[in-house]
Coordinates of C-alpha atoms and ligand atoms in Angstrom, one line a residue:
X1 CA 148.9 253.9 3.2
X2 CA 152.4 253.7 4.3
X3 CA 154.6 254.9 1.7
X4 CA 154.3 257.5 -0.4
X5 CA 151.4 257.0 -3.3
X6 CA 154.2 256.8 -6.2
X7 CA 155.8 253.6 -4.2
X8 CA 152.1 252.4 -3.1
X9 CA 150.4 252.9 -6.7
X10 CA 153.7 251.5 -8.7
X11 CA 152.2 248.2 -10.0
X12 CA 150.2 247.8 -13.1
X13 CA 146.1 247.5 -12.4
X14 CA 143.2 245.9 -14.7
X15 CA 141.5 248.4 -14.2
X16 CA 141.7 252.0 -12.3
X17 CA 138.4 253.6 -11.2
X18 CA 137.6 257.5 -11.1
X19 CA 135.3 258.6 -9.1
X20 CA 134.5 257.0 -5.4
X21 CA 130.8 257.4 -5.6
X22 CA 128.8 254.5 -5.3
X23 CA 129.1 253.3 -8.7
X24 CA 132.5 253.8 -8.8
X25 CA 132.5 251.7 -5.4
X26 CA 130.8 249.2 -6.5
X27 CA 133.1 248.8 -9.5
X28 CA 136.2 248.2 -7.5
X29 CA 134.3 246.0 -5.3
X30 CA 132.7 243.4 -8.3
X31 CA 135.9 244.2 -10.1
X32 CA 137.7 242.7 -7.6
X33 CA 135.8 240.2 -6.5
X34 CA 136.1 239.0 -10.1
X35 CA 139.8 238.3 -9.5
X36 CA 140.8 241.7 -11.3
X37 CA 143.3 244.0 -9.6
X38 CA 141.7 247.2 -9.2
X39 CA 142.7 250.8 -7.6
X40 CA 140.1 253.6 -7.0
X41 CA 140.6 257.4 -6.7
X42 CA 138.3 259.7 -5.4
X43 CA 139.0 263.3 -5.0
X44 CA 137.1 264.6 -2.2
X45 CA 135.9 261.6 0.1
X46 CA 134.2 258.6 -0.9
X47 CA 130.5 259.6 -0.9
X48 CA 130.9 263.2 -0.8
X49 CA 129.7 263.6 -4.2
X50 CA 125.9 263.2 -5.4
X51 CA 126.2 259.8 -3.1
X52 CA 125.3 261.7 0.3
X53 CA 123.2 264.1 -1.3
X54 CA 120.1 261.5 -2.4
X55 CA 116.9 261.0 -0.8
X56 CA 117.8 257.8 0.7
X57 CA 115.4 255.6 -1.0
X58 CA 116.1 252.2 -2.2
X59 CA 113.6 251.9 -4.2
X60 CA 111.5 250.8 -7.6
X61 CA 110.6 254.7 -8.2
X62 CA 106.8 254.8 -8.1
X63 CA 106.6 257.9 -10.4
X64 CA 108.5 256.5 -13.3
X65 CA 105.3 254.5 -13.6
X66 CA 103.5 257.1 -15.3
X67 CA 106.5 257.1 -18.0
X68 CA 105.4 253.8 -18.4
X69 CA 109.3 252.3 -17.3
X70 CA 108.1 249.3 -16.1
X71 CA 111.2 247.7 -17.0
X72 CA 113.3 250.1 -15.0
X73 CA 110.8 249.9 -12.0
X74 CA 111.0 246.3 -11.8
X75 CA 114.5 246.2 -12.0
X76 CA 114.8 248.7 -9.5
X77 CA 112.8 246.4 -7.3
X78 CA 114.6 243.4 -7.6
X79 CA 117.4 245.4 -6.4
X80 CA 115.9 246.6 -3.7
X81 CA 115.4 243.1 -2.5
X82 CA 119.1 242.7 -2.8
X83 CA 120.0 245.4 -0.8
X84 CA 117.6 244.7 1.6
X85 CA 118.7 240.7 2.0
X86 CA 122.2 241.8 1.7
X87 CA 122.9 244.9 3.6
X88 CA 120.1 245.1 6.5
X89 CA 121.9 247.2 8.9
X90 CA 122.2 250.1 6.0
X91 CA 118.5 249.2 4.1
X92 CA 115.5 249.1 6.1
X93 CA 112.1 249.0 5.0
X94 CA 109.9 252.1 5.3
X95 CA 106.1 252.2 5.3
X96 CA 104.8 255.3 2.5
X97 CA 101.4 257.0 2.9
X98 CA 100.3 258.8 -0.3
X99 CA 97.3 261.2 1.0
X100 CA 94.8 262.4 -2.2
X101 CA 93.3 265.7 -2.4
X102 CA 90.0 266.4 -4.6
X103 CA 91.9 268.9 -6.6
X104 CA 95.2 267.0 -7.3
X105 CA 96.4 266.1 -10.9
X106 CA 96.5 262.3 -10.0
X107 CA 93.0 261.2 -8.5
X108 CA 92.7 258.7 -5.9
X109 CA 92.2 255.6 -8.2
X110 CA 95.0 256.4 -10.3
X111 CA 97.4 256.6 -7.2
X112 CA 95.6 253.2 -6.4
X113 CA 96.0 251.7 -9.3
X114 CA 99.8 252.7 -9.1
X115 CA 101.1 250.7 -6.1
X116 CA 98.8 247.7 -7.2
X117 CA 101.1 247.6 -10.2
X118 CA 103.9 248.6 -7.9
X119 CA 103.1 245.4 -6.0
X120 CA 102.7 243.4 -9.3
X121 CA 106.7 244.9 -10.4
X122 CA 107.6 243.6 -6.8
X123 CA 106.6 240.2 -7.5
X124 CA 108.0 237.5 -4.6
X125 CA 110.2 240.7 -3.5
X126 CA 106.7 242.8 -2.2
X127 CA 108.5 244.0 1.6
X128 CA 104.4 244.3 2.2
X129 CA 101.3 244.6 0.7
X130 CA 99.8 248.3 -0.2
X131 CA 96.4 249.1 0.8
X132 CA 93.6 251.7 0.4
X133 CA 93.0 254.1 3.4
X134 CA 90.2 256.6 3.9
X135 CA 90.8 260.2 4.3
X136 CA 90.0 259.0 8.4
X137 CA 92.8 256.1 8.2
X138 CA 95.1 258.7 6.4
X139 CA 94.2 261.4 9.0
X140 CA 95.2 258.9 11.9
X141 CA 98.0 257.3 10.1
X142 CA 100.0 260.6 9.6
X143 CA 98.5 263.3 12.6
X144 CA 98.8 267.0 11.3
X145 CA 98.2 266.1 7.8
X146 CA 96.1 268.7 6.0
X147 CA 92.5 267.4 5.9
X148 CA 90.7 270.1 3.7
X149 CA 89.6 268.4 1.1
X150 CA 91.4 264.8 2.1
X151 CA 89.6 261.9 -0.2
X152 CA 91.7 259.3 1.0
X153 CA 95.0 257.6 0.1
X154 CA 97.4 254.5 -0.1
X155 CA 100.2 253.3 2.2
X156 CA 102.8 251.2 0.3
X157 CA 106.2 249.9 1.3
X158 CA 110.1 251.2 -0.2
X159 CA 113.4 250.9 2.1
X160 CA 115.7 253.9 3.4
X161 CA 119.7 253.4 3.6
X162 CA 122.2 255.4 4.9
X163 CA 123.6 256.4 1.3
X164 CA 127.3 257.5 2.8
X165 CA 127.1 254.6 4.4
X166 CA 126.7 252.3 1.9
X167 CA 128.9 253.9 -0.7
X168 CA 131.8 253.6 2.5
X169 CA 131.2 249.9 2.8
X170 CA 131.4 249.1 -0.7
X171 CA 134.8 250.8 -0.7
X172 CA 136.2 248.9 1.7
X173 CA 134.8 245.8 1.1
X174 CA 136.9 246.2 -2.5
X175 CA 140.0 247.3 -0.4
X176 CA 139.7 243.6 1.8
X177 CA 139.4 242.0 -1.7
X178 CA 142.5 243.5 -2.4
X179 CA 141.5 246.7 -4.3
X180 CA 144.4 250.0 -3.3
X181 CA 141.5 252.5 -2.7
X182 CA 142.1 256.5 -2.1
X183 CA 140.4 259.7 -1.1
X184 CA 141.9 262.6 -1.9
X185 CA 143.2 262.1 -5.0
X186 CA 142.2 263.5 -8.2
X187 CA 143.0 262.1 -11.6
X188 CA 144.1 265.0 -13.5
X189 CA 144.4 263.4 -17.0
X190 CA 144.1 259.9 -18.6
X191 CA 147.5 258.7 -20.1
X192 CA 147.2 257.3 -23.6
X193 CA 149.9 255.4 -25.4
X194 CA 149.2 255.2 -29.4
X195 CA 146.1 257.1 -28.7
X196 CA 144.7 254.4 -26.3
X197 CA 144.3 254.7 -21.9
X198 CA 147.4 253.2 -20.3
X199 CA 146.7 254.8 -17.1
X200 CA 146.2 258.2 -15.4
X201 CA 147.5 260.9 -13.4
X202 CA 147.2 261.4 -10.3
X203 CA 147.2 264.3 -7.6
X204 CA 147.4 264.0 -4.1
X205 CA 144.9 266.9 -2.9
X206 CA 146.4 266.7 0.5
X207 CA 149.9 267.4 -0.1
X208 CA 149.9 268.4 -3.9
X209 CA 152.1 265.8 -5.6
X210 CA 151.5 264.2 -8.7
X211 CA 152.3 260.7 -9.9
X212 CA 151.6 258.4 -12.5
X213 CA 149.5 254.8 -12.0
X214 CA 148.8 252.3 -15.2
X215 CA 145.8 250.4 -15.9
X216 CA 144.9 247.9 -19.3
X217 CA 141.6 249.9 -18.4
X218 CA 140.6 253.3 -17.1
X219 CA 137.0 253.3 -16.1
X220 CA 135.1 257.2 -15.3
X221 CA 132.2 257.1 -12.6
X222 CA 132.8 260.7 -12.1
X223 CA 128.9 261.1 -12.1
X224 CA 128.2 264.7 -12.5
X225 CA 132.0 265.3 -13.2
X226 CA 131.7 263.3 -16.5
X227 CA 131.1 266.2 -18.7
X228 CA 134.1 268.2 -18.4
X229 CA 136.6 264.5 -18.8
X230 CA 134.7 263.7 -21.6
X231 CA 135.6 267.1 -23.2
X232 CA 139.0 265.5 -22.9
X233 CA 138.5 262.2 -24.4
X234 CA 135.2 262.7 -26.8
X235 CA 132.9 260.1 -27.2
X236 CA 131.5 261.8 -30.5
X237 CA 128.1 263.9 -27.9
X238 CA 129.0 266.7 -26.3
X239 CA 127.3 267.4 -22.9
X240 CA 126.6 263.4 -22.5
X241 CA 125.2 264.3 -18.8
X242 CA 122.8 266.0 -17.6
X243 CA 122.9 267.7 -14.6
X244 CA 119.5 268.5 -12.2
X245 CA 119.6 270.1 -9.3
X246 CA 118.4 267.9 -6.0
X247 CA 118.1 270.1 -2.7
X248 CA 116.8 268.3 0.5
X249 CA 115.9 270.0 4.3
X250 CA 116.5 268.2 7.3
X251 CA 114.2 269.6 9.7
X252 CA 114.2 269.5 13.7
X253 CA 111.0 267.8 14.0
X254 CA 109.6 263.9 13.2
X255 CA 106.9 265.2 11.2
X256 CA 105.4 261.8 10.6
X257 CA 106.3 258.0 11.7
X258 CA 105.9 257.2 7.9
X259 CA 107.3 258.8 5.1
X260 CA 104.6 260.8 2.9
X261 CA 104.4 261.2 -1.0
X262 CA 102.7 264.7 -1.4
X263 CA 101.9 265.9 -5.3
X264 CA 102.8 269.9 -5.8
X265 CA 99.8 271.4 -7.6
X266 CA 102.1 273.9 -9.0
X267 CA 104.1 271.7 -11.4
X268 CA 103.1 268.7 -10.8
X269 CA 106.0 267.1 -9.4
X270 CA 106.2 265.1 -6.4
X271 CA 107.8 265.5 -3.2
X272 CA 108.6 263.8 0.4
X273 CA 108.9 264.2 3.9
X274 CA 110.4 261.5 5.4
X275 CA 111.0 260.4 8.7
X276 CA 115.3 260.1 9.5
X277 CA 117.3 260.1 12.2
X278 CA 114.1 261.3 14.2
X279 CA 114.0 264.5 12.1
X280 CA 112.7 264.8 8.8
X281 CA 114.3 265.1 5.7
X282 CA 112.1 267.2 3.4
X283 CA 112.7 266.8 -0.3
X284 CA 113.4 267.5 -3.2
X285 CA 113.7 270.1 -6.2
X286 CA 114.6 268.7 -9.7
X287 CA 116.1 272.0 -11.9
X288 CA 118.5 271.7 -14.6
X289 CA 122.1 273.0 -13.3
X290 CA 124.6 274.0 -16.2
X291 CA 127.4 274.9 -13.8
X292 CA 130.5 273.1 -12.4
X293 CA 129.8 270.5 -9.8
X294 CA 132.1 271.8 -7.3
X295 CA 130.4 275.2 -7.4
X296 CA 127.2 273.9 -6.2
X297 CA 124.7 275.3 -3.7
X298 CA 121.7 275.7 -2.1
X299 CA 119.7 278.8 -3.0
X300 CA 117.5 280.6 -0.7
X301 CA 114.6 279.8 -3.4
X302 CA 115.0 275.9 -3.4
X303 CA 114.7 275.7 0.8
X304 CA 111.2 278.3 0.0
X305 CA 109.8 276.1 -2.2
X306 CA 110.5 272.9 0.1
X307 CA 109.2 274.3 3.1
X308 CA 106.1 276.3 1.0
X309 CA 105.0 273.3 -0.3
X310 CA 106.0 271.3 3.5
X311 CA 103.4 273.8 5.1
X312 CA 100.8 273.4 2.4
X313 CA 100.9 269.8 3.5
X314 CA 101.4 270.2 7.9
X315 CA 99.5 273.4 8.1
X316 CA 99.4 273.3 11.7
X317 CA 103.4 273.6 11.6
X318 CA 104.8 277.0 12.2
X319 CA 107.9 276.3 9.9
X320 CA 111.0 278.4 11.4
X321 CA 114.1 278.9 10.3
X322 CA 115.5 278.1 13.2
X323 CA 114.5 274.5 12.8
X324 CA 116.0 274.4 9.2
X325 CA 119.0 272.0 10.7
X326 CA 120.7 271.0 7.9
X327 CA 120.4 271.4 4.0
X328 CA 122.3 269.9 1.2
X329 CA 121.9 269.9 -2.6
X330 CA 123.6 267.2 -5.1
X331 CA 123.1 266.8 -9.1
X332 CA 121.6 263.7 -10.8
X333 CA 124.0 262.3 -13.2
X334 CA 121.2 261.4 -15.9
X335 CA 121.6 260.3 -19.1
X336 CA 121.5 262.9 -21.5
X337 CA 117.5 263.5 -23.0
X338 CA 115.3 266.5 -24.1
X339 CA 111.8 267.4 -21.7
X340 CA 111.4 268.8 -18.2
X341 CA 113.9 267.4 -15.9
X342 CA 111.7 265.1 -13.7
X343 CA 110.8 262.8 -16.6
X344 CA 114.3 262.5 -18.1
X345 CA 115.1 258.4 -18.1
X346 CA 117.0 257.2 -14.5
X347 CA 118.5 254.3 -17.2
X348 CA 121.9 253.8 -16.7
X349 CA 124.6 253.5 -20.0
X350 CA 127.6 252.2 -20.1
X351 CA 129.9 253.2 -22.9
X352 CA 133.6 253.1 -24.1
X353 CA 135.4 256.0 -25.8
X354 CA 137.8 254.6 -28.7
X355 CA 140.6 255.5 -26.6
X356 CA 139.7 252.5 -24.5
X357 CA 137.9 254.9 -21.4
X358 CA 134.3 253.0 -19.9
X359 CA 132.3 255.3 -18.9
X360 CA 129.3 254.9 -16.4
X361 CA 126.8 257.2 -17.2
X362 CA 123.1 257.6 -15.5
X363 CA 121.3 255.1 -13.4
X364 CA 119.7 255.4 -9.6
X365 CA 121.8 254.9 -6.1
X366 CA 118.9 252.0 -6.0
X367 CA 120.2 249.9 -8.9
X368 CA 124.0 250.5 -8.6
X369 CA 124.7 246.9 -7.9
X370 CA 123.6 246.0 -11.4
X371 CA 125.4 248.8 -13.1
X372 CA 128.5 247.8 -11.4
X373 CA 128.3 244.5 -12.9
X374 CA 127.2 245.4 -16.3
X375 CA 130.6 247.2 -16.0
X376 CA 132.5 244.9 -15.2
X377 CA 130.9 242.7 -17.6
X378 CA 132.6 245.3 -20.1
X379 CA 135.5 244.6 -18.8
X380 CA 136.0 240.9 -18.6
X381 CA 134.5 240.6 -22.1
X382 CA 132.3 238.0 -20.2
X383 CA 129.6 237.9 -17.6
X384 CA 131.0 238.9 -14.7
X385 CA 130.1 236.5 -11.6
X386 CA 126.5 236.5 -10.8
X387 CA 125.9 239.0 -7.6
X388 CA 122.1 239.4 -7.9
X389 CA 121.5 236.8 -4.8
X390 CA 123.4 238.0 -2.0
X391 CA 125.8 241.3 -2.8
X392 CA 128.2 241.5 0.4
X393 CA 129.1 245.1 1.6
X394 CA 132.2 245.0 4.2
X395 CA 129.0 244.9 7.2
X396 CA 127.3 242.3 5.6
X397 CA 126.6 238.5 7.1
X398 CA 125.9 237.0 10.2
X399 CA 125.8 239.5 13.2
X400 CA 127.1 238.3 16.3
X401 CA 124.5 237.8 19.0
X402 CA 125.8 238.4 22.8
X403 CA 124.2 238.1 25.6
X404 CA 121.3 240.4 27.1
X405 CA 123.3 241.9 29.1
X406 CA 126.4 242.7 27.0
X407 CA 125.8 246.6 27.7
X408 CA 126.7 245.8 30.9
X409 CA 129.6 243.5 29.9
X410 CA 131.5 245.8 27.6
X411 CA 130.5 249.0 30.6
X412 CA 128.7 251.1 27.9
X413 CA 125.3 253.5 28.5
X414 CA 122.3 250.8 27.8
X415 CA 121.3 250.3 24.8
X416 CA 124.8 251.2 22.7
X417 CA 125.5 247.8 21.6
X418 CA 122.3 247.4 19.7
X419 CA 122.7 250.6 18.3
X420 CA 126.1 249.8 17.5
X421 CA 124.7 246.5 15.4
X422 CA 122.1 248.1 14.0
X423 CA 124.9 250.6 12.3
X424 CA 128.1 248.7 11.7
X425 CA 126.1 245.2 10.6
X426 CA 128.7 242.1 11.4
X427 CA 131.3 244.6 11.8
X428 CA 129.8 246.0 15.5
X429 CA 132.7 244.2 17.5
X430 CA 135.4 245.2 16.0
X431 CA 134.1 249.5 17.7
X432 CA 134.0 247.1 20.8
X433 CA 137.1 245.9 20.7
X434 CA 138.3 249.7 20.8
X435 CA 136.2 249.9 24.0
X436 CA 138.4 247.2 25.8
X437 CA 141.4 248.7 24.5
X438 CA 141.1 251.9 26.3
X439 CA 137.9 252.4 28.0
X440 CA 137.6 256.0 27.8
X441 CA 136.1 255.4 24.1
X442 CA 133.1 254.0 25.5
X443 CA 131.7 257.6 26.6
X444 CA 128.9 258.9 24.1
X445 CA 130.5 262.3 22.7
X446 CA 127.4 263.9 22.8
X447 CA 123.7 264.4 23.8
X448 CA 122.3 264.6 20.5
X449 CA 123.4 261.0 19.1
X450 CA 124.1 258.1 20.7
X451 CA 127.6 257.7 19.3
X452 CA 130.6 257.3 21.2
X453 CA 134.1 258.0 21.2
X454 CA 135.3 254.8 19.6
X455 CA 133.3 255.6 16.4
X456 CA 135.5 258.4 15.6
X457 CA 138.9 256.2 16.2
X458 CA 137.4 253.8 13.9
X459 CA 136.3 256.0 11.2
X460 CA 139.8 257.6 11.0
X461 CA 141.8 254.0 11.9
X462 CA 139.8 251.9 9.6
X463 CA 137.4 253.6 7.7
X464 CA 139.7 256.0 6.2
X465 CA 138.1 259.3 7.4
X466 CA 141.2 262.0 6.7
X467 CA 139.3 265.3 8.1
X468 CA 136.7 266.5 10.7
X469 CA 134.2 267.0 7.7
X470 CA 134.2 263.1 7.2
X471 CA 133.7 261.9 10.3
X472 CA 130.9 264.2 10.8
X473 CA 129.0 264.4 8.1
X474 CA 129.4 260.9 5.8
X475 CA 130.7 258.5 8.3
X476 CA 128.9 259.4 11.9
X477 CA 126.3 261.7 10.4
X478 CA 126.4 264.2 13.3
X479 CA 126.4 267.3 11.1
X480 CA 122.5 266.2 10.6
X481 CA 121.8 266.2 14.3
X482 CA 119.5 269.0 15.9
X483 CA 122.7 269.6 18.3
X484 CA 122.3 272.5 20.8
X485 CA 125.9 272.7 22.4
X486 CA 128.0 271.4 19.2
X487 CA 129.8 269.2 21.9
X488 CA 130.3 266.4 18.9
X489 CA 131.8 268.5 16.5
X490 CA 134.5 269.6 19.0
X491 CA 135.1 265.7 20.1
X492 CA 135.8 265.1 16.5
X493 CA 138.1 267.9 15.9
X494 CA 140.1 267.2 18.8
X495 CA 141.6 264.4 17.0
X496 CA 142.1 266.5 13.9
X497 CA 144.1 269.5 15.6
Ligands
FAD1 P1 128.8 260.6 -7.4 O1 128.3 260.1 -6.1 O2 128.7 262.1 -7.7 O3 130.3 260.1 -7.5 C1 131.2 260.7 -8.5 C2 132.5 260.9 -7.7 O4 133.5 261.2 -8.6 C3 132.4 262.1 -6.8 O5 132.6 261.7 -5.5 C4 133.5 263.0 -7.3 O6 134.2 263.7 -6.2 C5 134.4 262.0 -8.0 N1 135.3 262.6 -9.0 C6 134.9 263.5 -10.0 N2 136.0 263.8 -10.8 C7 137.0 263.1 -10.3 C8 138.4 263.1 -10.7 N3 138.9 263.8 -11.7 N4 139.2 262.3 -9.9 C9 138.8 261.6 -8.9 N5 137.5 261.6 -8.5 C10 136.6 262.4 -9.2 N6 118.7 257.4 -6.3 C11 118.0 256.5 -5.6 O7 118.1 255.3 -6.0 N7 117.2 256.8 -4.6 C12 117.1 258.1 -4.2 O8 116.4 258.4 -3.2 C13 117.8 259.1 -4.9 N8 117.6 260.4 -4.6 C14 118.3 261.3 -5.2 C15 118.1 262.7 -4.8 C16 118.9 263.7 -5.4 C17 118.7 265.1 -5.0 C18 119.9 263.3 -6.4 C19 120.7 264.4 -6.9 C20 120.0 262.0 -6.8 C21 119.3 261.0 -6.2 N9 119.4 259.7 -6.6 C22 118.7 258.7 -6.0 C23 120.4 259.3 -7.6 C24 121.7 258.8 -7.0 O9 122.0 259.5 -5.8 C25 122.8 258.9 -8.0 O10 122.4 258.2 -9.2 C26 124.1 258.3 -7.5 O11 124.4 258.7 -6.2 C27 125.2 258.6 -8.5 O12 126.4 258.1 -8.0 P2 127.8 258.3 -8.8 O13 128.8 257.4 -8.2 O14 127.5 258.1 -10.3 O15 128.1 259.8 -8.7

């Protein structure tokens, strides 16, 4: 942005978006690819809500079977297929290993029967078929798996993204469609004109100012920030959302190749530990959380229960502290409904307040896509443009193919060019192109990833990254590396002092 936001934000939108989560991303980007002129505030950085905080899963859900949600699950598969077709460098498939014990609450032929219908939900869209394993096959599939009392199990298949990521790329595919997207800027208030949204103000966090943007229509994907605007602007139920608490553990160590579904005898929930960026992300609690969003933690409690129930399941482990690398907790915006948290519905609802506010409440990261349309179905007052085939993020399409030896072309360590394809999707060239421009980008920054200097230009020159924290955590990940000497952390603050 070059001018100030007053002078940037001066014209009149369709439609302004708060909230730069993924659904409030994927708003701006269907918005706008429906012809509607659209601008986005967010009031941290985009992401940096619930949208980093998930367990990374695109997937149907295989649990909300047992609510009998078939709907939901099938929808969430079809979805998955979308993300996968559409956004490969950001969804990848992952293989799942369920092991059974004789004394768990769901016996081996239920959990069977379970992915065969998962499999039937998937239809066409199956990424490959489950199939029964012995307690040997489990054994060998995931090494260090507890065996006492091992019956046997099921491997099935669900996809990983990078959730940051994705939310990022949504963003700025709306801001290429034309969209004025903004981090650090937090609506205050919704204008109303003869009791009906004309707009809202606005607050630049970075400097303090406030200014004024209209809109025909305000739209509130504030996720677990919906509660306190609604208190503003009642829709006739207090306390619409509910807020549970979601804590995850990145640990030092690749526990497993695959990801493993464990059940906790205790309450019967169920839990993962999943393989990611060649550590493993153990996860996750499900409490209800009445407090305000931005006063959210991790508890000493939530990280012994994870890594209890993680040692229950790799007893030969020795679990330290010291391996505890990262840990981060977000809220699930759900729907509002009575019962223990883990069955509350993951159905999304879109509804509009009589001042004229849409407000997207609910849903999972998986299906955001199709929320994002039925919003902006609500907005055109007609279906918006079919999406369901092919849902372009900015690093979607064709990815340029070079030849073998382009590491040596471009003069980067081996290897770095696939790695930079496999992250930035079609967009890989243009962190190239900042090699050639001044080859002292081309170093990696650090031993613990393979990222190198050029990233960090790019995720402050185009991808909008305005502090350290963003870079590191929600654009380059490098806050979730085991890193011994911190080395990366000071090459991205360097450009921030
Ligand atoms: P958010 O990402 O929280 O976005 C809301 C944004 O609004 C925030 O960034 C906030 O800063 C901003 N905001 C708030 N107030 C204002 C304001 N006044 N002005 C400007 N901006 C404002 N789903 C899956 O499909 N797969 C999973 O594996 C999965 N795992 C999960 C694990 C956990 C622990 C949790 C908590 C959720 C998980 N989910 C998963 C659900 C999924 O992550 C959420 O449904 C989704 O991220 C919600 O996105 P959102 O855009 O609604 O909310």
């Amino acid at each position: 942005m070059n001018q100030t936001p007053e002078k940037h934000f001066k014209k009149t939108y369709d439609v302004v978006i708060i909230g730069g989560g993924i659904n409030g991303a994927a708003v701006a980007n269907i918005a706008a690819s429906n012809g509607l002129s659209v601008a986005l505030f967010e009031k941290g950085d985009f992401a940096s809500g619930t949208s980093s905080k998930s367990t990374k899963l695109v997937h149907g859900g295989l649990r909300y079977l047992e609510n009998f949600e078939f709907d939901l699950v099938r929808e969430a598969l079809r979805e998955r297929h979308v993300q996968l077709a559409s956004a490969p460098h950001l969804v990848k498939p992952l293989s799942f290993v369920i092991p059974v014990y004789r004394t768990d609450a769901r016996p081996l032929w239920m959990m069977k029967l379970g992915v065969w219908l998962y499999d039937r939900l998937s239809g066409k869209y199956v990424i490959k078929p489950h199939r029964a394993l012995t307690a040997q096959e489990v054994s060998a599939a995931l090494p260090g798996i507890r065996r006492d009392g091992l019956v046997g199990g099921v491997e099935y298949y669900d996809a990983q993204m990078d959730d940051a990521r994705l939310c990022l790329e949504n963003v700025l595919s709306a801001r290429e469609k034309g969209a004025d997207v903004a981090n650090y800027m937090e609506v205050r208030s919704v204008i109303k004109e003869i009791g009906r949204a004309a707009g809202v103000r606005v607050r630049d966090v970075m400097t303090g100012k406030t200014f004024e943007v209209r809109a025909k229509r305000v739209v509130c994907c504030a996720g677990p920030w919906t509660n306190p605007l609604l208190e503003k602007d009642p829709i006739g139920i207090a306390n619409r959302v509910r807020t549970t608490k979601g804590v995850h553990v990145v640990y030092k160590k690749k526990l497993s190749d695959r990801a493993v579904l464990l059940q906790i005898k205790k309450d019967r929930r169920i839990f993962f530990v999943i393989p990611w960026m060649g550590q493993s992300l153990i996860g996750t609690t499900d409490t209800d959380y009445n407090g305000s969003p931005d006063d959210l933690e991790v508890e000493a409690e939530d990280i012994r229960y994870l890594m209890t129930e993680a040692k229950k399941a790799f007893p030969n482990e020795i679990f330290e502290e010291k391996n505890i690398v990262a840990t981060f907790a977000g809220l699930r915006p759900l729907v509002h409904q009575r019962g223990h948290p883990s069955k509350v519905s993951r159905k999304h609802v879109i509804e509009e307040s009589p001042s004229g506010v849409v407000y997207v409440m609910g849903g999972k990261y998986t299906t955001y896509r199709l929320i994002a349309e039925d919003c902006v179905t609500k907005l055109l007052g007609k279906r918006a443009a079919d999406s369901s085939r092919f849902y372009p993020v900015y690093g979607s399409g064709p990815v340029p193919v070079l030849a073998e030896d382009e590491d040596r072309k471009f003069a980067v360590a081996q290897g770095t060019v696939a790695y930079l394809r496999s992250f930035y999707g079609s967009r890989y060239m243009d962190v190239l192109q900042l090699v050639q421009e001044d080859p002292a980008c081309k170093e990696p920054v650090c031993d613990c990833s393979p990222v190198i200097a050029a990233q960090i230009v790019y995720a402050i020159r185009t991808e909008m990254a305005r502090t350290a924290d963003d870079v590191i955590w929600r654009r380059l990940g490098l806050g979730y590396q085991a890193c011994g000497t911190k080395k990366c952390r000071k090459a991205v603050l360097k450009y921030f002092s």
